[in-house]
Amino acid sequence: MATNWGIASAGLISHDFATAVATLPANEHRLVAVAARDPARAKDFAARHNIPHVHSSYEELAKNADVEVVYVGTINTYHYEVSKLMLEHGKHVLCEKPLCMNQRDTAALLKLAKEKKLFFMEAIWSRFFPSYEFVRKELSAKAIGDVVQLNVNFGVYLEAARVKQMDLGGGTILDLGVYVLQLAVMVFGPTMPLSLKAVGHLNSEGVDDSAAIVLTYPGSKTAVLTTSSLANMNKDATIYGTKGSIQIKDPFWCPTIVVSGDKSSEFVLPPTAQPCNFTNSAGLRYEAAEVRRCIQEGLYESPKLTHEETMIISKMEDMVRAQIGVKYPSDPQ
């Protein structure tokens, strides 16, 4: 039987997710319902993606018995509230990154999902690309020896309100930083670093325009990570080992090319029936396929992105924000 998806929010990323799901076999994935705060947008979204049920509230979507799993594509500040609602109504959840505004809320959602015995995952889509699977295999095989250094830049000129405004949960730490931090966790393992040092610049709203982060790990291992919404940077990620290096080519968070040593490997994305809003969004299909696989196998978390890893990423986001001085209204007082 197909996995029945509900979509919470009719924004740009939800469009890309729905478009990517349409590249998967129809007998495995069905989009059955959508809800948005603006009913007109939900109706237009449903027509565009051939979705039969349109709901004018997230509560209605949560109560739809046909929906098995919900993709939460709302703005950052609604992730906790909407994910909690869906879990409380017995729905599996795939929630866009960053999962929550702070580690307290992240821990609460992970605890609730465990209590409800439901699959729950932060939608760090990078982890499910074939290119990332290739990187994991190269690291496991010690193709570049022992890893000692990770360098990642994620700088892109952005004027979007969701990145600039405090009330929308803006800032590069949550919007872009989640990608550089998750890669450090993947490369060095699901453990907190020995030290985390961060500096950055805040805009007039009090959210960060840029951040520079240095992580140290046992064994003389270091990660140097940067984020910026002020400038377009080279967005490669390079993993250095004692016997060579692996370069995840720009865009490192949704890559199709990986160079390991002197060997270049390409992973072609399938075409989509509709144009997408963001780079390589066809790759969202891989996280959707992983959600179905896990649900079919009775798993409550993916081994490619565990709850432990999500918690570590959230803790590091909080630590970076604390050092730079970004505090959201929803943070613990």
mmCIF file of C-alpha atoms in Angstrom, residues 2-11 13-15 17-19 21 28-36 42 45-46 49-55 57-74 82-83 86-87 90-96 119 121 123 287-288 291-292 295:
data_model
loop_
_atom_site.group_PDB
_atom_site.id
_atom_site.type_symbol
_atom_site.label_atom_id
_atom_site.label_comp_id
_atom_site.label_asym_id
_atom_site.label_seq_id
_atom_site.Cartn_x
_atom_site.Cartn_y
_atom_site.Cartn_z
ATOM 1 C CA ALA A 2 1.088 3.559 -0.661
ATOM 2 C CA THR A 3 2.218 5.817 2.163
ATOM 3 C CA ASN A 4 -0.385 8.577 2.514
ATOM 4 C CA TRP A 5 1.142 12.022 3.031
ATOM 5 C CA GLY A 6 -0.371 15.179 4.419
ATOM 6 C CA ILE A 7 1.332 18.528 3.785
ATOM 7 C CA ALA A 8 1.305 21.225 6.478
ATOM 8 C CA SER A 9 1.868 24.630 4.836
ATOM 9 C CA ALA A 10 1.591 25.575 1.179
ATOM 10 C CA GLY A 11 4.832 27.549 0.917
ATOM 11 C CA ILE A 13 9.542 24.360 0.217
ATOM 12 C CA SER A 14 6.281 22.411 0.492
ATOM 13 C CA HIS A 15 5.798 22.868 -3.259
ATOM 14 C CA PHE A 17 8.654 18.540 -1.553
ATOM 15 C CA ALA A 18 5.370 17.684 -3.269
ATOM 16 C CA THR A 19 7.054 17.992 -6.667
ATOM 17 C CA VAL A 21 7.459 13.093 -4.137
ATOM 18 C CA GLU A 28 4.416 3.891 -2.867
ATOM 19 C CA HIS A 29 3.623 7.567 -2.139
ATOM 20 C CA ARG A 30 0.338 9.469 -2.303
ATOM 21 C CA LEU A 31 -0.301 13.106 -1.400
ATOM 22 C CA VAL A 32 -3.788 12.988 0.097
ATOM 23 C CA ALA A 33 -4.226 16.265 2.022
ATOM 24 C CA VAL A 34 -2.847 19.760 2.466
ATOM 25 C CA ALA A 35 -3.500 22.486 5.024
ATOM 26 C CA ALA A 36 -2.361 26.098 5.280
ATOM 27 C CA ALA A 42 -4.070 25.517 0.290
ATOM 28 C CA PHE A 45 -1.610 24.069 -3.833
ATOM 29 C CA ALA A 46 -3.993 21.110 -3.941
ATOM 30 C CA HIS A 49 -0.375 18.876 -7.025
ATOM 31 C CA ASN A 50 -3.611 16.894 -7.535
ATOM 32 C CA ILE A 51 -4.271 16.569 -3.808
ATOM 33 C CA PRO A 52 -7.860 15.473 -3.014
ATOM 34 C CA HIS A 53 -8.337 16.921 0.502
ATOM 35 C CA VAL A 54 -7.923 20.609 1.362
ATOM 36 C CA HIS A 55 -8.037 21.765 4.984
ATOM 37 C CA SER A 57 -6.467 24.537 9.506
ATOM 38 C CA TYR A 58 -3.678 22.294 10.736
ATOM 39 C CA GLU A 59 -6.116 20.851 13.271
ATOM 40 C CA GLU A 60 -8.314 19.560 10.443
ATOM 41 C CA LEU A 61 -5.291 17.977 8.776
ATOM 42 C CA ALA A 62 -4.296 16.305 12.044
ATOM 43 C CA LYS A 63 -7.757 14.753 12.308
ATOM 44 C CA ASN A 64 -7.805 13.405 8.734
ATOM 45 C CA ALA A 65 -7.904 9.627 9.125
ATOM 46 C CA ASP A 66 -6.522 9.085 5.610
ATOM 47 C CA VAL A 67 -3.226 10.785 6.482
ATOM 48 C CA GLU A 68 -0.458 8.503 7.729
ATOM 49 C CA VAL A 69 2.503 10.878 7.841
ATOM 50 C CA VAL A 70 2.724 14.680 7.752
ATOM 51 C CA TYR A 71 5.409 16.784 6.150
ATOM 52 C CA VAL A 72 5.708 20.019 8.151
ATOM 53 C CA GLY A 73 6.942 22.819 5.886
ATOM 54 C CA THR A 74 5.902 25.820 7.954
ATOM 55 C CA VAL A 82 2.509 21.903 14.298
ATOM 56 C CA SER A 83 4.701 18.824 14.820
ATOM 57 C CA MET A 86 0.379 15.965 14.448
ATOM 58 C CA LEU A 87 2.103 13.611 16.896
ATOM 59 C CA GLY A 90 -1.130 9.788 15.896
ATOM 60 C CA LYS A 91 0.634 10.974 12.743
ATOM 61 C CA HIS A 92 4.204 10.174 11.823
ATOM 62 C CA VAL A 93 6.108 13.406 11.164
ATOM 63 C CA LEU A 94 8.831 14.675 8.847
ATOM 64 C CA CYS A 95 9.534 18.252 9.976
ATOM 65 C CA GLU A 96 11.625 20.758 8.054
ATOM 66 C CA PHE A 119 8.266 7.845 13.351
ATOM 67 C CA MET A 121 12.537 12.981 11.784
ATOM 68 C CA ALA A 123 14.106 16.908 7.384
ATOM 69 C CA GLU A 287 14.183 11.675 2.452
ATOM 70 C CA ALA A 288 10.558 10.862 1.546
ATOM 71 C CA VAL A 291 10.469 7.905 5.727
ATOM 72 C CA ARG A 292 8.402 5.259 3.946
ATOM 73 C CA ILE A 295 7.584 3.274 8.651
#
